[in-house]
């Protein structure tokens, strides 16, 4: 379905970004990966799906590096047809203890990076009159939790940004939507499981159960594969008129 298209997925060396990259590749899209850490396995797993794979190590908190990455994708693959703004970080602390540099980093990586990638990739999408922008927000783009002020602000911000750009592109072949996962067991959430296990003096399984029980009525983690499936749907012709939604995949979290 996506043969001949190119997807740029930020923060795709692990977790949700990698899951979405693999799902888009399984539909034939070439993929430009991005993110930190050892990228060999991520690149191998996407290439194994029979598509072309590139990698750019841009730091999503640095606008000049973001610009270099979008240009590299366009020159290497000819286009950015699908832009997945996924890179994100978390920091958990009460607002009066929140380190200002963590606030700035969360806003830069979780929110401002999407402004930069979007403003740079959109002109080409409009010229070709086809494009998909998928912003990985969170249930925290729809509702709040204590101790996560920067994350909640950044995710509410990206949901608002999604709606604005969906309106700006409403009469074009470019659609803009947000995906709002509940708990997904990735390295980002594993840190919170570890913190809970240490604090409550319980094992990993009990810490996971408590984490889910607090917010996610299904008591099941959402998986990167499920989010990849939604990304594929949002890239399909059936979703040509799905614009500006913030779609939760959260086991009932925000239904409460
Ligand atoms: P993760 O830690 O597994 O992956 C984050 C990715 O972003 C990695 O590839 C990492 O290298 C990359 N990254 C981090 N800082 C970066 C930077 N400055 N520049 C470039 N890349 C950077 O986390 P995840 O859980 O897969 O999170 C992915 C997205 O999903 C985030 O936006 C997160 O807020 C969102 N999300 C996660 C959950 C969850 O439960 N895991 C729930 C809702 C939303």
CSV table of C-alpha atoms and ligand atoms in Angstrom, one decimal:
chain,number,residue,atom,x,y,z
A,1,UNK,CA,0.0,0.0,0.0
A,2,UNK,CA,2.9,2.4,0.8
A,3,UNK,CA,5.3,1.2,-1.9
A,4,UNK,CA,7.3,4.2,-3.3
A,5,UNK,CA,6.5,6.4,-0.2
A,6,UNK,CA,9.2,7.5,2.3
A,7,UNK,CA,8.5,7.7,6.0
A,8,UNK,CA,10.7,9.8,8.3
A,9,UNK,CA,10.2,8.6,11.9
A,10,UNK,CA,11.8,10.5,14.7
A,11,UNK,CA,13.0,8.6,17.8
A,12,UNK,CA,12.7,5.3,16.0
A,13,UNK,CA,15.7,3.4,17.4
A,14,UNK,CA,13.5,1.8,20.1
A,15,UNK,CA,9.9,1.5,21.4
A,16,UNK,CA,6.9,3.0,19.7
A,17,UNK,CA,8.9,4.8,16.9
A,18,UNK,CA,10.6,1.5,15.9
A,19,UNK,CA,7.2,-0.3,16.0
A,20,UNK,CA,5.6,2.3,13.7
A,21,UNK,CA,8.7,2.3,11.4
A,22,UNK,CA,8.4,-1.5,11.0
A,23,UNK,CA,4.6,-1.3,10.4
A,24,UNK,CA,5.1,1.3,7.6
A,25,UNK,CA,8.0,-0.7,6.1
A,26,UNK,CA,5.8,-3.8,6.1
A,27,UNK,CA,3.5,-1.9,3.8
A,28,UNK,CA,6.4,-1.1,1.5
A,29,UNK,CA,7.4,2.4,2.7
A,30,UNK,CA,11.1,3.3,2.7
A,31,UNK,CA,12.2,4.6,6.1
A,32,UNK,CA,14.6,7.1,7.5
A,33,UNK,CA,15.2,6.2,11.1
A,34,UNK,CA,16.4,8.7,13.8
A,35,UNK,CA,17.3,8.4,17.5
A,36,UNK,CA,20.1,7.6,19.9
A,37,UNK,CA,21.8,4.5,21.0
A,38,UNK,CA,22.9,1.5,19.0
A,39,UNK,CA,21.0,1.7,15.7
A,40,UNK,CA,22.3,-1.4,14.1
A,41,UNK,CA,19.5,-3.7,15.2
A,42,UNK,CA,16.8,-1.1,14.4
A,43,UNK,CA,18.2,-0.6,10.9
A,44,UNK,CA,18.5,-4.4,10.3
A,45,UNK,CA,15.0,-5.1,11.5
A,46,UNK,CA,13.5,-2.6,9.1
A,47,UNK,CA,15.7,-3.5,6.1
A,48,UNK,CA,14.6,-7.1,6.7
A,49,UNK,CA,11.2,-6.0,5.5
A,50,UNK,CA,12.6,-5.4,2.0
A,51,UNK,CA,12.6,-1.6,1.9
A,52,UNK,CA,15.4,1.0,1.8
A,53,UNK,CA,16.5,2.2,5.2
A,54,UNK,CA,18.4,5.4,6.1
A,55,UNK,CA,19.4,6.8,9.4
A,56,UNK,CA,20.1,10.3,10.7
A,57,UNK,CA,21.3,11.0,14.2
A,58,UNK,CA,19.8,14.5,14.6
A,59,UNK,CA,19.2,15.6,18.1
A,60,UNK,CA,15.5,16.7,18.2
A,61,UNK,CA,16.3,19.5,20.6
A,62,UNK,CA,18.4,21.2,17.9
A,63,UNK,CA,16.7,23.0,15.1
A,64,UNK,CA,19.7,23.1,12.8
A,65,UNK,CA,20.2,19.3,13.1
A,66,UNK,CA,16.5,18.8,12.4
A,67,UNK,CA,16.8,20.8,9.2
A,68,UNK,CA,19.8,18.7,8.2
A,69,UNK,CA,17.8,15.5,8.8
A,70,UNK,CA,14.8,16.6,6.7
A,71,UNK,CA,17.1,17.7,3.9
A,72,UNK,CA,19.1,14.4,4.1
A,73,UNK,CA,15.8,12.4,3.8
A,74,UNK,CA,14.7,14.5,0.8
A,75,UNK,CA,18.0,14.1,-1.0
A,76,UNK,CA,18.5,10.4,-0.1
A,77,UNK,CA,14.9,9.3,-0.9
A,78,UNK,CA,13.5,12.1,-2.9
A,79,UNK,CA,10.8,13.1,-0.5
A,80,UNK,CA,9.3,13.0,3.0
A,81,UNK,CA,5.8,11.6,2.3
A,82,UNK,CA,5.0,10.4,5.8
A,83,UNK,CA,6.4,12.3,8.8
A,84,UNK,CA,6.0,10.6,12.2
A,85,UNK,CA,6.9,13.0,15.1
A,86,UNK,CA,7.5,10.4,17.7
A,87,UNK,CA,10.7,11.3,19.7
A,88,UNK,CA,9.9,12.1,23.3
A,89,UNK,CA,11.3,12.1,26.8
A,90,UNK,CA,9.7,12.1,30.3
A,91,UNK,CA,10.7,13.5,33.7
A,92,UNK,CA,8.7,12.9,36.8
A,93,UNK,CA,8.8,15.5,39.6
A,94,UNK,CA,6.6,18.0,41.4
A,95,UNK,CA,6.6,21.4,39.7
A,96,UNK,CA,8.5,23.1,42.5
A,97,UNK,CA,11.3,20.5,42.2
A,98,UNK,CA,11.2,20.3,38.4
A,99,UNK,CA,14.7,21.1,37.0
A,100,UNK,CA,14.3,24.0,34.5
A,101,UNK,CA,16.6,22.4,32.0
A,102,UNK,CA,14.4,19.2,32.0
A,103,UNK,CA,11.4,21.4,31.3
A,104,UNK,CA,13.2,23.1,28.4
A,105,UNK,CA,14.4,19.7,27.0
A,106,UNK,CA,10.9,18.1,27.2
A,107,UNK,CA,9.2,21.1,25.4
A,108,UNK,CA,12.0,21.1,22.8
A,109,UNK,CA,12.0,17.4,22.0
A,110,UNK,CA,8.3,16.5,22.6
A,111,UNK,CA,6.8,19.7,21.0
A,112,UNK,CA,9.0,22.2,19.2
A,113,UNK,CA,10.8,19.4,17.2
A,114,UNK,CA,7.4,18.7,15.5
A,115,UNK,CA,7.0,22.4,14.6
A,116,UNK,CA,10.4,22.2,12.9
A,117,UNK,CA,10.0,18.9,11.0
A,118,UNK,CA,6.5,20.0,9.9
A,119,UNK,CA,7.4,23.4,8.6
A,120,UNK,CA,10.3,21.8,6.7
A,121,UNK,CA,8.5,18.8,5.3
A,122,UNK,CA,5.1,20.3,4.5
A,123,UNK,CA,6.1,22.3,1.4
A,124,UNK,CA,7.2,19.1,-0.4
A,125,UNK,CA,4.0,17.3,0.7
A,126,UNK,CA,1.8,20.1,-0.6
A,127,UNK,CA,3.7,20.2,-3.9
A,128,UNK,CA,3.1,16.5,-4.4
A,129,UNK,CA,-0.5,16.9,-2.9
A,130,UNK,CA,0.0,13.9,-0.7
A,131,UNK,CA,1.3,13.6,2.8
A,132,UNK,CA,0.7,12.2,6.2
A,133,UNK,CA,1.8,13.8,9.4
A,134,UNK,CA,1.4,11.6,12.5
A,135,UNK,CA,2.2,13.1,15.9
A,136,UNK,CA,2.7,10.6,18.7
A,137,UNK,CA,1.1,12.5,21.6
A,138,UNK,CA,-0.2,10.5,24.6
A,139,UNK,CA,-3.3,10.1,26.8
A,140,UNK,CA,-1.4,13.0,28.6
A,141,UNK,CA,-2.3,15.1,25.5
A,142,UNK,CA,-6.0,14.7,26.6
A,143,UNK,CA,-5.9,14.4,30.4
A,144,UNK,CA,-3.3,15.1,33.1
A,145,UNK,CA,-1.4,13.3,35.8
A,146,UNK,CA,0.4,14.8,38.8
A,147,UNK,CA,4.2,15.1,38.7
A,148,UNK,CA,4.3,15.3,34.9
A,149,UNK,CA,3.7,19.0,34.2
A,150,UNK,CA,6.2,19.4,31.4
A,151,UNK,CA,5.2,16.2,29.6
A,152,UNK,CA,1.5,17.0,30.0
A,153,UNK,CA,2.0,20.5,28.7
A,154,UNK,CA,4.1,19.3,25.7
A,155,UNK,CA,1.5,16.6,24.8
A,156,UNK,CA,-1.5,18.9,25.2
A,157,UNK,CA,0.5,21.3,23.0
A,158,UNK,CA,1.1,18.7,20.3
A,159,UNK,CA,-2.6,17.9,20.2
A,160,UNK,CA,-3.4,21.6,19.7
A,161,UNK,CA,-0.6,21.8,17.1
A,162,UNK,CA,-2.0,18.8,15.2
A,163,UNK,CA,-5.5,20.5,15.0
A,164,UNK,CA,-4.0,23.8,13.7
A,165,UNK,CA,-2.0,22.1,11.0
A,166,UNK,CA,-4.9,19.9,10.0
A,167,UNK,CA,-7.0,23.0,9.4
A,168,UNK,CA,-4.1,24.7,7.5
A,169,UNK,CA,-4.0,21.6,5.2
A,170,UNK,CA,-7.7,20.7,5.1
A,171,UNK,CA,-8.2,21.3,1.4
A,172,UNK,CA,-5.0,19.5,0.4
A,173,UNK,CA,-3.9,15.8,0.1
A,174,UNK,CA,-2.0,16.2,3.4
A,175,UNK,CA,-3.6,14.9,6.6
A,176,UNK,CA,-2.4,15.6,10.1
A,177,UNK,CA,-3.4,13.5,13.1
A,178,UNK,CA,-2.3,12.5,16.6
A,179,UNK,CA,-2.0,9.1,18.2
A,180,UNK,CA,-2.5,9.0,21.9
A,181,UNK,CA,-1.2,5.8,23.5
A,182,UNK,CA,-1.8,4.9,27.1
A,183,UNK,CA,0.9,2.8,28.9
A,184,UNK,CA,3.2,1.0,26.4
A,185,UNK,CA,6.0,-1.0,28.0
A,186,UNK,CA,9.0,0.7,26.4
A,187,UNK,CA,12.3,1.9,27.9
A,188,UNK,CA,10.5,5.2,28.7
A,189,UNK,CA,7.9,3.4,30.9
A,190,UNK,CA,10.3,0.8,32.2
A,191,UNK,CA,12.0,3.6,34.1
A,192,UNK,CA,8.7,4.4,35.8
A,193,UNK,CA,8.1,0.7,36.6
A,194,UNK,CA,11.6,0.5,38.1
A,195,UNK,CA,10.9,3.7,40.2
A,196,UNK,CA,7.6,2.3,41.5
A,197,UNK,CA,9.2,-1.1,42.3
A,198,UNK,CA,11.9,0.6,44.3
A,199,UNK,CA,9.6,3.0,46.1
A,200,UNK,CA,6.9,0.4,47.0
A,201,UNK,CA,9.4,-2.4,47.7
A,202,UNK,CA,7.6,-4.7,45.2
A,203,UNK,CA,8.7,-6.8,42.3
A,204,UNK,CA,8.6,-5.9,38.6
A,205,UNK,CA,5.3,-7.8,37.9
A,206,UNK,CA,3.5,-6.2,40.9
A,207,UNK,CA,4.9,-2.7,39.9
A,208,UNK,CA,3.5,-3.2,36.4
A,209,UNK,CA,0.1,-4.3,37.7
A,210,UNK,CA,-0.1,-1.3,40.0
A,211,UNK,CA,0.9,1.1,37.2
A,212,UNK,CA,-1.8,-0.3,34.9
A,213,UNK,CA,-4.5,-0.6,37.6
A,214,UNK,CA,-4.1,3.1,38.4
A,215,UNK,CA,-4.9,4.3,34.9
A,216,UNK,CA,-5.6,1.7,32.2
A,217,UNK,CA,-8.8,-0.3,32.8
A,218,UNK,CA,-7.9,-3.1,30.3
A,219,UNK,CA,-4.9,-3.9,32.6
A,220,UNK,CA,-3.0,-4.6,29.4
A,221,UNK,CA,-0.1,-2.6,27.9
A,222,UNK,CA,-0.7,-1.1,24.5
A,223,UNK,CA,1.9,-2.5,22.1
A,224,UNK,CA,4.1,-0.7,19.5
A,225,UNK,CA,2.6,-3.1,16.9
A,226,UNK,CA,-1.0,-1.9,17.7
A,227,UNK,CA,0.2,1.7,17.3
A,228,UNK,CA,1.9,0.7,14.0
A,229,UNK,CA,-1.4,-0.7,12.8
A,230,UNK,CA,-3.2,2.6,13.5
A,231,UNK,CA,-0.4,4.5,11.8
A,232,UNK,CA,-0.9,2.3,8.7
A,233,UNK,CA,-4.6,3.0,8.7
A,234,UNK,CA,-4.0,6.7,9.0
A,235,UNK,CA,-1.8,6.5,5.9
A,236,UNK,CA,-4.4,4.5,4.0
A,237,UNK,CA,-6.9,6.0,1.5
A,238,UNK,CA,-9.7,5.1,4.0
A,239,UNK,CA,-8.3,7.8,6.2
A,240,UNK,CA,-8.1,10.5,3.5
A,241,UNK,CA,-10.7,12.6,5.3
A,242,UNK,CA,-9.5,11.8,8.9
A,243,UNK,CA,-8.1,15.2,9.9
A,244,UNK,CA,-7.1,16.7,13.2
A,245,UNK,CA,-8.1,13.8,15.4
A,246,UNK,CA,-6.3,12.7,18.6
A,247,UNK,CA,-6.9,9.0,18.7
A,248,UNK,CA,-6.4,7.3,22.0
A,249,UNK,CA,-5.2,3.6,22.1
A,250,UNK,CA,-5.3,3.4,25.9
A,251,UNK,CA,-7.3,0.4,27.2
A,252,UNK,CA,-10.1,2.8,28.3
A,253,UNK,CA,-7.8,5.3,30.2
A,254,UNK,CA,-9.6,8.5,29.0
A,255,UNK,CA,-13.1,6.9,28.9
A,256,UNK,CA,-13.1,7.2,32.8
B,1,LIG,P1,11.6,5.2,24.1
B,1,LIG,O1,12.4,5.8,25.2
B,1,LIG,O2,11.6,3.8,23.9
B,1,LIG,O3,12.0,5.9,22.7
B,1,LIG,C1,12.2,7.2,22.5
B,1,LIG,C2,13.0,7.4,21.2
B,1,LIG,O4,13.3,8.8,21.1
B,1,LIG,C3,14.3,6.6,21.2
B,1,LIG,O5,14.6,6.2,19.9
B,1,LIG,C4,15.3,7.7,21.6
B,1,LIG,O6,16.6,7.5,21.1
B,1,LIG,C5,14.7,8.9,20.9
B,1,LIG,N1,15.1,10.2,21.4
B,1,LIG,C6,15.1,10.6,22.7
B,1,LIG,N2,15.6,11.9,22.8
B,1,LIG,C7,15.9,12.2,21.5
B,1,LIG,C8,16.5,13.4,20.9
B,1,LIG,N3,16.8,14.5,21.6
B,1,LIG,N4,16.6,13.4,19.6
B,1,LIG,C9,16.3,12.3,18.8
B,1,LIG,N5,15.8,11.2,19.3
B,1,LIG,C10,15.6,11.2,20.7
B,1,LIG,O7,10.1,5.8,24.3
B,1,LIG,P2,8.7,5.4,23.8
B,1,LIG,O8,7.9,5.0,24.9
B,1,LIG,O9,8.8,4.6,22.6
B,1,LIG,O10,8.2,6.9,23.4
B,1,LIG,C11,8.0,7.3,22.0
B,1,LIG,C12,6.9,8.4,22.0
B,1,LIG,O11,5.7,7.8,22.5
B,1,LIG,C13,7.2,9.6,22.9
B,1,LIG,O12,6.8,10.8,22.3
B,1,LIG,C14,6.4,9.3,24.2
B,1,LIG,O13,6.1,10.5,24.8
B,1,LIG,C15,5.2,8.7,23.5
B,1,LIG,N6,4.4,7.9,24.4
B,1,LIG,C16,4.9,6.8,25.1
B,1,LIG,C17,4.0,6.1,25.9
B,1,LIG,C18,4.5,4.9,26.7
B,1,LIG,O14,3.7,4.4,27.5
B,1,LIG,N7,5.7,4.3,26.4
B,1,LIG,C19,2.7,6.5,26.1
B,1,LIG,C20,2.2,7.6,25.4
B,1,LIG,C21,3.1,8.3,24.6
